[in-house]
Amino acid sequence: MGAERGELVIEDLALPLALRFISGKYQGGEFPLPDSGEIVIGRSSELDMVLVEDMVSRRHAKISVEDGDIFLEDLGSTNGSFVNGEKITKTKLAEGDRILIGTSIIKVVTSDGSASVVDAQAQMDAAASSARPAAAGSTMTGSIAEVALPDLLQLFSASKKTGVLQITTATDVGAIYLDEGMVRFAVVNGDESVPPEKAFYRVLVWDKGTFDLLPEAEREFPSEIQSSIEGLLMEGMRQLDEMRRLGDALPALQSAISITKPLQKPLRDASPEELDVIQLALNHETLVDMMNHGGKPDPEVAEVVVALLEKGYLRSS
């Protein structure tokens, strides 16, 4: 017999599913799903899954397992329930789906079946007590290795979040300012001379680090992003594809770029676009600085840099 929806078959062995918390105060906790029946989620201590936070209603949502199918139903909660970025009333779930309830992002995953529903709440509470310290004032925290930034932004757009999404990696700090789910501004390492769209696309490709959703910041911006979140994500993915197409020929963003000395090829052989990038190399030390001041999308500058490196006009170190 084939596997029912909601099960993963490996060598004819159906693996049970569970709800894994990949952000929020319960990050790291896992709640196994029963073979049948329902789980009621909410703030009330008498429920099956208790999420103690202000944005969760007393009876927020219900998960039911019926004949191998798994359904999530919102129970008229104040702040709503979301699946894969869409607000739902009732929907079927499958492995890999991401649920947003309150400040928790919950992923449907396969489980080894060792945990029971009885001690799942205790495990979640333990995860809450051992979670990494959030940034001061953070209302939501997590790892971008667990939930990719495009997915996270789609969730925030659908749930109309307002605040500052701060992303911290080993070397950089980015901030994306949200207003009712719309992106207003973005900045990397506090450098507001870089156009906000360019900063947004830079942050969008980060895949390691942590995120915190901080309270709304009352401030004026030097310029604002006007595109929709859908448009930003589409353009960001297009630019990422263009950068990846250049492969290893493109140096790391922090690489030093300089004019080759002595310069063997005559400058008169360079195109106007190449001359503009040569001037950028004269005025700025690193590839990222050149991109910041190039006045064009990063892939366009990067493509010319690669061509100039191949022709011998530029060198990287």
mmCIF file of C-alpha atoms in Angstrom:
data_model
loop_
_atom_site.group_PDB
_atom_site.id
_atom_site.type_symbol
_atom_site.label_atom_id
_atom_site.label_comp_id
_atom_site.label_asym_id
_atom_site.label_seq_id
_atom_site.Cartn_x
_atom_site.Cartn_y
_atom_site.Cartn_z
ATOM 1 C CA MET A 1 0.000 0.000 0.000
ATOM 2 C CA GLY A 2 1.135 3.575 -0.643
ATOM 3 C CA ALA A 3 1.797 6.136 2.078
ATOM 4 C CA GLU A 4 -1.005 8.350 3.291
ATOM 5 C CA ARG A 5 -0.448 12.110 2.926
ATOM 6 C CA GLY A 6 1.389 13.397 5.993
ATOM 7 C CA GLU A 7 3.736 10.382 6.110
ATOM 8 C CA LEU A 8 7.219 9.847 4.689
ATOM 9 C CA VAL A 9 7.992 6.303 3.537
ATOM 10 C CA ILE A 10 11.552 5.001 3.616
ATOM 11 C CA GLU A 11 11.864 1.303 2.782
ATOM 12 C CA ASP A 12 8.109 0.936 3.371
ATOM 13 C CA LEU A 13 8.425 2.334 6.917
ATOM 14 C CA ALA A 14 6.126 5.293 7.575
ATOM 15 C CA LEU A 15 7.778 7.903 9.782
ATOM 16 C CA PRO A 16 5.548 9.961 12.079
ATOM 17 C CA LEU A 17 5.366 13.744 11.800
ATOM 18 C CA ALA A 18 5.996 16.352 14.466
ATOM 19 C CA LEU A 19 5.813 20.126 14.941
ATOM 20 C CA ARG A 20 9.284 21.623 15.409
ATOM 21 C CA PHE A 21 9.647 25.181 16.696
ATOM 22 C CA ILE A 22 12.260 26.935 14.546
ATOM 23 C CA SER A 23 11.828 30.429 16.018
ATOM 24 C CA GLY A 24 10.371 32.114 19.063
ATOM 25 C CA LYS A 25 10.709 31.358 22.772
ATOM 26 C CA TYR A 26 10.107 27.631 22.185
ATOM 27 C CA GLN A 27 12.776 27.315 19.475
ATOM 28 C CA GLY A 28 14.210 23.796 19.474
ATOM 29 C CA GLY A 29 11.106 22.227 21.003
ATOM 30 C CA GLU A 30 9.289 19.453 19.179
ATOM 31 C CA PHE A 31 5.688 18.312 19.552
ATOM 32 C CA PRO A 32 4.846 14.907 18.004
ATOM 33 C CA LEU A 33 1.569 14.532 16.143
ATOM 34 C CA PRO A 34 -0.758 11.676 17.110
ATOM 35 C CA ASP A 35 -1.958 9.050 14.630
ATOM 36 C CA SER A 36 -5.477 10.433 15.028
ATOM 37 C CA GLY A 37 -7.390 13.012 17.058
ATOM 38 C CA GLU A 38 -6.680 16.674 17.611
ATOM 39 C CA ILE A 39 -4.372 19.097 19.379
ATOM 40 C CA VAL A 40 -5.725 22.454 20.544
ATOM 41 C CA ILE A 41 -3.151 25.249 20.682
ATOM 42 C CA GLY A 42 -3.420 28.403 22.745
ATOM 43 C CA ARG A 43 -2.481 30.382 25.818
ATOM 44 C CA SER A 44 -4.862 28.586 28.205
ATOM 45 C CA SER A 45 -3.050 26.147 30.523
ATOM 46 C CA GLU A 46 -5.749 23.492 30.023
ATOM 47 C CA LEU A 47 -4.986 22.972 26.320
ATOM 48 C CA ASP A 48 -2.869 20.327 24.610
ATOM 49 C CA MET A 49 -0.151 22.740 23.417
ATOM 50 C CA VAL A 50 0.347 25.795 25.611
ATOM 51 C CA LEU A 51 2.107 28.834 24.109
ATOM 52 C CA VAL A 52 2.515 31.480 26.776
ATOM 53 C CA GLU A 53 2.704 34.779 24.916
ATOM 54 C CA ASP A 54 0.507 37.814 24.403
ATOM 55 C CA MET A 55 -0.016 37.360 20.650
ATOM 56 C CA VAL A 56 -1.533 33.904 21.130
ATOM 57 C CA SER A 57 -5.249 33.704 21.964
ATOM 58 C CA ARG A 58 -6.532 31.500 24.794
ATOM 59 C CA ARG A 59 -7.853 29.028 22.186
ATOM 60 C CA HIS A 60 -5.892 29.965 19.091
ATOM 61 C CA ALA A 61 -5.889 27.035 16.643
ATOM 62 C CA LYS A 62 -6.509 23.325 16.305
ATOM 63 C CA ILE A 63 -4.577 20.596 14.526
ATOM 64 C CA SER A 64 -6.532 17.471 13.659
ATOM 65 C CA VAL A 65 -5.374 14.185 12.154
ATOM 66 C CA GLU A 66 -8.031 12.427 10.100
ATOM 67 C CA ASP A 67 -7.335 9.265 8.076
ATOM 68 C CA GLY A 68 -3.685 10.204 7.623
ATOM 69 C CA ASP A 69 -4.406 13.812 6.637
ATOM 70 C CA ILE A 70 -3.357 16.688 8.895
ATOM 71 C CA PHE A 71 -5.389 19.901 9.113
ATOM 72 C CA LEU A 72 -4.762 23.243 10.820
ATOM 73 C CA GLU A 73 -7.826 25.302 11.714
ATOM 74 C CA ASP A 74 -7.793 28.785 13.218
ATOM 75 C CA LEU A 75 -10.268 29.106 16.095
ATOM 76 C CA GLY A 76 -11.105 32.771 15.553
ATOM 77 C CA SER A 77 -7.863 34.011 17.099
ATOM 78 C CA THR A 78 -7.143 37.723 17.400
ATOM 79 C CA ASN A 79 -3.875 37.669 15.450
ATOM 80 C CA GLY A 80 -4.613 34.806 13.061
ATOM 81 C CA SER A 81 -2.784 31.649 11.962
ATOM 82 C CA PHE A 82 -0.564 31.484 8.871
ATOM 83 C CA VAL A 83 0.789 28.639 6.736
ATOM 84 C CA ASN A 84 3.611 29.296 4.274
ATOM 85 C CA GLY A 85 2.900 33.020 4.385
ATOM 86 C CA GLU A 86 -0.867 32.826 3.888
ATOM 87 C CA LYS A 87 -3.512 33.546 6.503
ATOM 88 C CA ILE A 88 -5.762 30.515 6.849
ATOM 89 C CA THR A 89 -9.122 29.503 8.242
ATOM 90 C CA LYS A 90 -8.566 25.778 7.706
ATOM 91 C CA THR A 91 -5.975 24.060 5.540
ATOM 92 C CA LYS A 92 -4.284 20.712 5.018
ATOM 93 C CA LEU A 93 -0.677 20.414 6.197
ATOM 94 C CA ALA A 94 2.224 18.452 4.731
ATOM 95 C CA GLU A 95 5.825 17.857 5.659
ATOM 96 C CA GLY A 96 7.907 21.031 5.251
ATOM 97 C CA ASP A 97 5.019 23.453 5.795
ATOM 98 C CA ARG A 98 5.749 26.436 8.051
ATOM 99 C CA ILE A 99 3.122 27.654 10.499
ATOM 100 C CA LEU A 100 3.181 31.081 12.156
ATOM 101 C CA ILE A 101 1.284 31.379 15.447
ATOM 102 C CA GLY A 102 2.055 34.399 17.593
ATOM 103 C CA THR A 103 5.833 34.799 17.455
ATOM 104 C CA SER A 104 6.523 31.108 16.874
ATOM 105 C CA ILE A 105 7.380 29.641 13.476
ATOM 106 C CA ILE A 106 6.641 25.923 13.529
ATOM 107 C CA LYS A 107 7.772 23.491 10.843
ATOM 108 C CA VAL A 108 6.107 20.172 10.042
ATOM 109 C CA VAL A 109 8.945 17.616 10.142
ATOM 110 C CA THR A 110 9.488 13.870 10.293
ATOM 111 C CA SER A 111 10.193 12.446 13.745
ATOM 112 C CA ASP A 112 11.857 9.302 15.059
ATOM 113 C CA GLY A 113 8.733 8.654 17.122
ATOM 114 C CA SER A 114 10.610 8.438 20.430
ATOM 115 C CA ALA A 115 8.867 11.417 22.052
ATOM 116 C CA SER A 116 5.295 11.237 23.316
ATOM 117 C CA VAL A 117 2.620 13.886 23.310
ATOM 118 C CA VAL A 118 2.503 13.599 27.099
ATOM 119 C CA ASP A 119 6.017 14.998 27.649
ATOM 120 C CA ALA A 120 6.116 17.234 24.572
ATOM 121 C CA GLN A 121 5.027 20.313 26.556
ATOM 122 C CA ALA A 122 7.774 19.718 29.115
ATOM 123 C CA GLN A 123 10.327 19.563 26.289
ATOM 124 C CA MET A 124 8.986 22.798 24.816
ATOM 125 C CA ASP A 125 9.150 24.535 28.183
ATOM 126 C CA ALA A 126 12.733 23.322 28.581
ATOM 127 C CA ALA A 127 13.556 24.705 25.134
ATOM 128 C CA ALA A 128 12.030 28.047 26.148
ATOM 129 C CA SER A 129 14.188 28.235 29.273
ATOM 130 C CA SER A 130 17.394 27.383 27.387
ATOM 131 C CA ALA A 131 16.783 29.501 24.265
ATOM 132 C CA ARG A 132 19.504 31.924 23.221
ATOM 133 C CA PRO A 133 19.160 35.405 24.723
ATOM 134 C CA ALA A 134 17.219 37.615 22.335
ATOM 135 C CA ALA A 135 18.306 41.145 21.501
ATOM 136 C CA ALA A 136 16.935 43.739 23.891
ATOM 137 C CA GLY A 137 13.269 44.366 23.124
ATOM 138 C CA SER A 138 13.033 41.526 20.584
ATOM 139 C CA THR A 139 9.534 40.131 20.092
ATOM 140 C CA MET A 140 10.708 37.261 17.883
ATOM 141 C CA THR A 141 13.990 35.461 17.395
ATOM 142 C CA GLY A 142 15.377 32.534 15.439
ATOM 143 C CA SER A 143 18.011 31.193 13.047
ATOM 144 C CA ILE A 144 18.078 32.022 9.339
ATOM 145 C CA ALA A 145 19.596 28.582 8.758
ATOM 146 C CA GLU A 146 16.253 27.154 9.963
ATOM 147 C CA VAL A 147 13.955 29.615 8.207
ATOM 148 C CA ALA A 148 15.312 31.334 5.092
ATOM 149 C CA LEU A 149 14.947 35.101 4.930
ATOM 150 C CA PRO A 150 12.640 35.077 1.860
ATOM 151 C CA ASP A 151 10.280 32.705 3.704
ATOM 152 C CA LEU A 152 10.493 34.798 6.860
ATOM 153 C CA LEU A 153 9.714 38.007 4.999
ATOM 154 C CA GLN A 154 6.727 36.406 3.278
ATOM 155 C CA LEU A 155 5.391 35.368 6.683
ATOM 156 C CA PHE A 156 5.906 38.867 8.057
ATOM 157 C CA SER A 157 4.244 40.382 5.008
ATOM 158 C CA ALA A 158 1.189 38.135 5.315
ATOM 159 C CA SER A 159 0.862 38.793 9.045
ATOM 160 C CA LYS A 160 1.463 42.542 8.551
ATOM 161 C CA LYS A 161 4.307 42.753 11.057
ATOM 162 C CA THR A 162 5.726 46.130 12.036
ATOM 163 C CA GLY A 163 9.215 46.493 13.473
ATOM 164 C CA VAL A 164 12.893 46.182 12.639
ATOM 165 C CA LEU A 165 14.090 42.790 11.431
ATOM 166 C CA GLN A 166 17.706 42.631 12.592
ATOM 167 C CA ILE A 167 19.894 39.925 11.052
ATOM 168 C CA THR A 168 23.258 39.196 12.660
ATOM 169 C CA THR A 169 26.001 37.079 11.099
ATOM 170 C CA ALA A 170 29.603 36.473 12.161
ATOM 171 C CA THR A 171 30.733 39.555 10.212
ATOM 172 C CA ASP A 172 27.715 41.749 9.445
ATOM 173 C CA VAL A 173 24.530 43.217 10.878
ATOM 174 C CA GLY A 174 21.599 44.048 8.625
ATOM 175 C CA ALA A 175 18.353 45.802 9.454
ATOM 176 C CA ILE A 176 15.109 45.685 7.467
ATOM 177 C CA TYR A 177 12.417 48.150 8.552
ATOM 178 C CA LEU A 178 8.863 46.819 8.238
ATOM 179 C CA ASP A 179 5.598 48.726 8.343
ATOM 180 C CA GLU A 180 2.450 46.577 8.293
ATOM 181 C CA GLY A 181 4.384 43.907 6.413
ATOM 182 C CA MET A 182 5.842 46.326 3.842
ATOM 183 C CA VAL A 183 9.591 46.944 3.590
ATOM 184 C CA ARG A 184 10.360 50.641 4.059
ATOM 185 C CA PHE A 185 14.136 50.691 4.411
ATOM 186 C CA ALA A 186 17.193 48.425 4.716
ATOM 187 C CA VAL A 187 20.769 49.012 5.817
ATOM 188 C CA VAL A 188 23.908 46.900 6.268
ATOM 189 C CA ASN A 189 26.401 47.716 9.051
ATOM 190 C CA GLY A 190 24.815 51.131 9.543
ATOM 191 C CA ASP A 191 25.993 52.480 6.171
ATOM 192 C CA GLU A 192 22.981 54.497 4.998
ATOM 193 C CA SER A 193 24.845 55.885 1.988
ATOM 194 C CA VAL A 194 24.091 52.582 0.232
ATOM 195 C CA PRO A 195 20.672 52.646 -1.514
ATOM 196 C CA PRO A 196 18.162 50.719 0.635
ATOM 197 C CA GLU A 197 17.154 48.373 -2.206
ATOM 198 C CA LYS A 198 20.810 47.397 -2.694
ATOM 199 C CA ALA A 199 21.181 46.783 1.057
ATOM 200 C CA PHE A 200 17.996 44.673 1.060
ATOM 201 C CA TYR A 201 19.265 42.438 -1.770
ATOM 202 C CA ARG A 202 22.595 41.994 0.035
ATOM 203 C CA VAL A 203 20.908 40.825 3.238
ATOM 204 C CA LEU A 204 18.447 38.602 1.376
ATOM 205 C CA VAL A 205 21.161 36.123 0.341
ATOM 206 C CA TRP A 206 22.558 35.583 3.847
ATOM 207 C CA ASP A 207 21.986 31.991 4.970
ATOM 208 C CA LYS A 208 23.762 31.807 8.328
ATOM 209 C CA GLY A 209 23.103 33.859 11.439
ATOM 210 C CA THR A 210 20.262 34.865 13.710
ATOM 211 C CA PHE A 211 17.307 37.199 13.405
ATOM 212 C CA ASP A 212 15.428 39.340 15.905
ATOM 213 C CA LEU A 213 12.232 41.285 15.296
ATOM 214 C CA LEU A 214 12.676 44.489 17.263
ATOM 215 C CA PRO A 215 10.000 47.089 18.083
ATOM 216 C CA GLU A 216 9.126 49.787 15.593
ATOM 217 C CA ALA A 217 11.721 52.571 15.304
ATOM 218 C CA GLU A 218 10.360 56.099 14.972
ATOM 219 C CA ARG A 219 12.775 57.769 12.594
ATOM 220 C CA GLU A 220 13.160 59.459 9.227
ATOM 221 C CA PHE A 221 14.804 57.625 6.321
ATOM 222 C CA PRO A 222 17.079 59.235 3.685
ATOM 223 C CA SER A 223 14.969 57.399 1.087
ATOM 224 C CA GLU A 224 12.307 54.715 1.180
ATOM 225 C CA ILE A 225 11.703 51.475 -0.684
ATOM 226 C CA GLN A 226 8.559 51.660 -2.805
ATOM 227 C CA SER A 227 8.381 48.108 -4.201
ATOM 228 C CA SER A 228 6.074 45.403 -2.860
ATOM 229 C CA ILE A 229 7.579 42.516 -0.917
ATOM 230 C CA GLU A 230 6.760 40.222 -3.850
ATOM 231 C CA GLY A 231 8.612 42.501 -6.259
ATOM 232 C CA LEU A 232 11.606 42.784 -3.931
ATOM 233 C CA LEU A 233 11.870 39.025 -3.482
ATOM 234 C CA MET A 234 11.589 38.362 -7.230
ATOM 235 C CA GLU A 235 14.282 40.920 -8.052
ATOM 236 C CA GLY A 236 16.448 39.671 -5.193
ATOM 237 C CA MET A 237 16.279 36.093 -6.496
ATOM 238 C CA ARG A 238 17.038 37.299 -10.035
ATOM 239 C CA GLN A 239 20.131 39.138 -8.824
ATOM 240 C CA LEU A 240 21.226 36.114 -6.798
ATOM 241 C CA ASP A 241 20.989 33.923 -9.903
ATOM 242 C CA GLU A 242 23.066 36.435 -11.876
ATOM 243 C CA MET A 243 25.762 36.531 -9.174
ATOM 244 C CA ARG A 244 25.854 32.743 -8.930
ATOM 245 C CA ARG A 245 26.241 32.511 -12.703
ATOM 246 C CA LEU A 246 29.609 34.255 -12.369
ATOM 247 C CA GLY A 247 30.771 31.461 -10.067
ATOM 248 C CA ASP A 248 34.350 31.381 -8.801
ATOM 249 C CA ALA A 249 35.395 34.068 -11.295
ATOM 250 C CA LEU A 250 33.863 36.658 -8.962
ATOM 251 C CA PRO A 251 36.032 37.420 -5.894
ATOM 252 C CA ALA A 252 34.530 37.606 -2.415
ATOM 253 C CA LEU A 253 32.804 40.911 -1.661
ATOM 254 C CA GLN A 254 35.488 41.928 0.849
ATOM 255 C CA SER A 255 38.331 41.243 -1.610
ATOM 256 C CA ALA A 256 40.656 44.136 -2.421
ATOM 257 C CA ILE A 257 40.412 45.196 -6.071
ATOM 258 C CA SER A 258 43.151 47.303 -7.650
ATOM 259 C CA ILE A 259 44.504 48.392 -11.034
ATOM 260 C CA THR A 260 47.096 46.026 -12.473
ATOM 261 C CA LYS A 261 50.567 47.626 -12.452
ATOM 262 C CA PRO A 262 52.181 47.899 -14.857
ATOM 263 C CA LEU A 263 49.060 48.089 -17.012
ATOM 264 C CA GLN A 264 49.760 46.255 -20.233
ATOM 265 C CA LYS A 265 46.473 46.680 -22.112
ATOM 266 C CA PRO A 266 45.721 50.201 -23.416
ATOM 267 C CA LEU A 267 42.779 51.934 -21.764
ATOM 268 C CA ARG A 268 41.468 53.002 -25.166
ATOM 269 C CA ASP A 269 40.495 49.353 -25.751
ATOM 270 C CA ALA A 270 38.139 49.390 -22.744
ATOM 271 C CA SER A 271 34.433 50.095 -23.195
ATOM 272 C CA PRO A 272 32.775 53.079 -21.460
ATOM 273 C CA GLU A 273 31.225 50.667 -18.893
ATOM 274 C CA GLU A 274 34.641 49.147 -18.217
ATOM 275 C CA LEU A 275 36.221 52.583 -17.808
ATOM 276 C CA ASP A 276 33.570 53.465 -15.224
ATOM 277 C CA VAL A 277 34.450 50.356 -13.214
ATOM 278 C CA ILE A 278 38.185 51.038 -13.550
ATOM 279 C CA GLN A 279 37.503 54.455 -12.041
ATOM 280 C CA LEU A 280 35.603 52.741 -9.203
ATOM 281 C CA ALA A 281 38.686 50.593 -8.564
ATOM 282 C CA LEU A 282 40.819 53.749 -8.402
ATOM 283 C CA ASN A 283 38.505 55.374 -5.857
ATOM 284 C CA HIS A 284 37.568 52.385 -3.665
ATOM 285 C CA GLU A 285 39.535 49.543 -2.135
ATOM 286 C CA THR A 286 37.184 46.554 -2.017
ATOM 287 C CA LEU A 287 34.662 44.938 -4.335
ATOM 288 C CA VAL A 288 31.795 45.697 -1.974
ATOM 289 C CA ASP A 289 32.815 49.383 -1.842
ATOM 290 C CA MET A 290 32.851 49.480 -5.639
ATOM 291 C CA MET A 291 29.365 47.947 -5.744
ATOM 292 C CA ASN A 292 28.133 50.394 -3.108
ATOM 293 C CA HIS A 293 29.166 53.352 -5.246
ATOM 294 C CA GLY A 294 28.645 51.891 -8.718
ATOM 295 C CA GLY A 295 25.166 53.330 -9.192
ATOM 296 C CA LYS A 296 24.005 50.063 -10.788
ATOM 297 C CA PRO A 297 22.689 46.723 -9.492
ATOM 298 C CA ASP A 298 25.404 44.522 -8.002
ATOM 299 C CA PRO A 299 25.302 41.890 -10.799
ATOM 300 C CA GLU A 300 25.999 44.522 -13.470
ATOM 301 C CA VAL A 301 29.050 45.829 -11.614
ATOM 302 C CA ALA A 302 30.190 42.290 -10.799
ATOM 303 C CA GLU A 303 29.992 41.182 -14.442
ATOM 304 C CA VAL A 304 32.220 44.048 -15.581
ATOM 305 C CA VAL A 305 34.680 43.391 -12.743
ATOM 306 C CA VAL A 306 35.003 39.755 -13.823
ATOM 307 C CA ALA A 307 35.596 40.844 -17.436
ATOM 308 C CA LEU A 308 38.291 43.328 -16.358
ATOM 309 C CA LEU A 309 39.995 40.702 -14.210
ATOM 310 C CA GLU A 310 40.074 38.316 -17.178
ATOM 311 C CA LYS A 311 41.448 41.046 -19.501
ATOM 312 C CA GLY A 312 44.141 41.972 -17.006
ATOM 313 C CA TYR A 313 43.019 45.523 -16.218
ATOM 314 C CA LEU A 314 42.223 44.648 -12.591
ATOM 315 C CA ARG A 315 43.588 42.244 -9.980
ATOM 316 C CA SER A 316 42.126 40.982 -6.706
ATOM 317 C CA SER A 317 43.757 40.080 -3.428
#
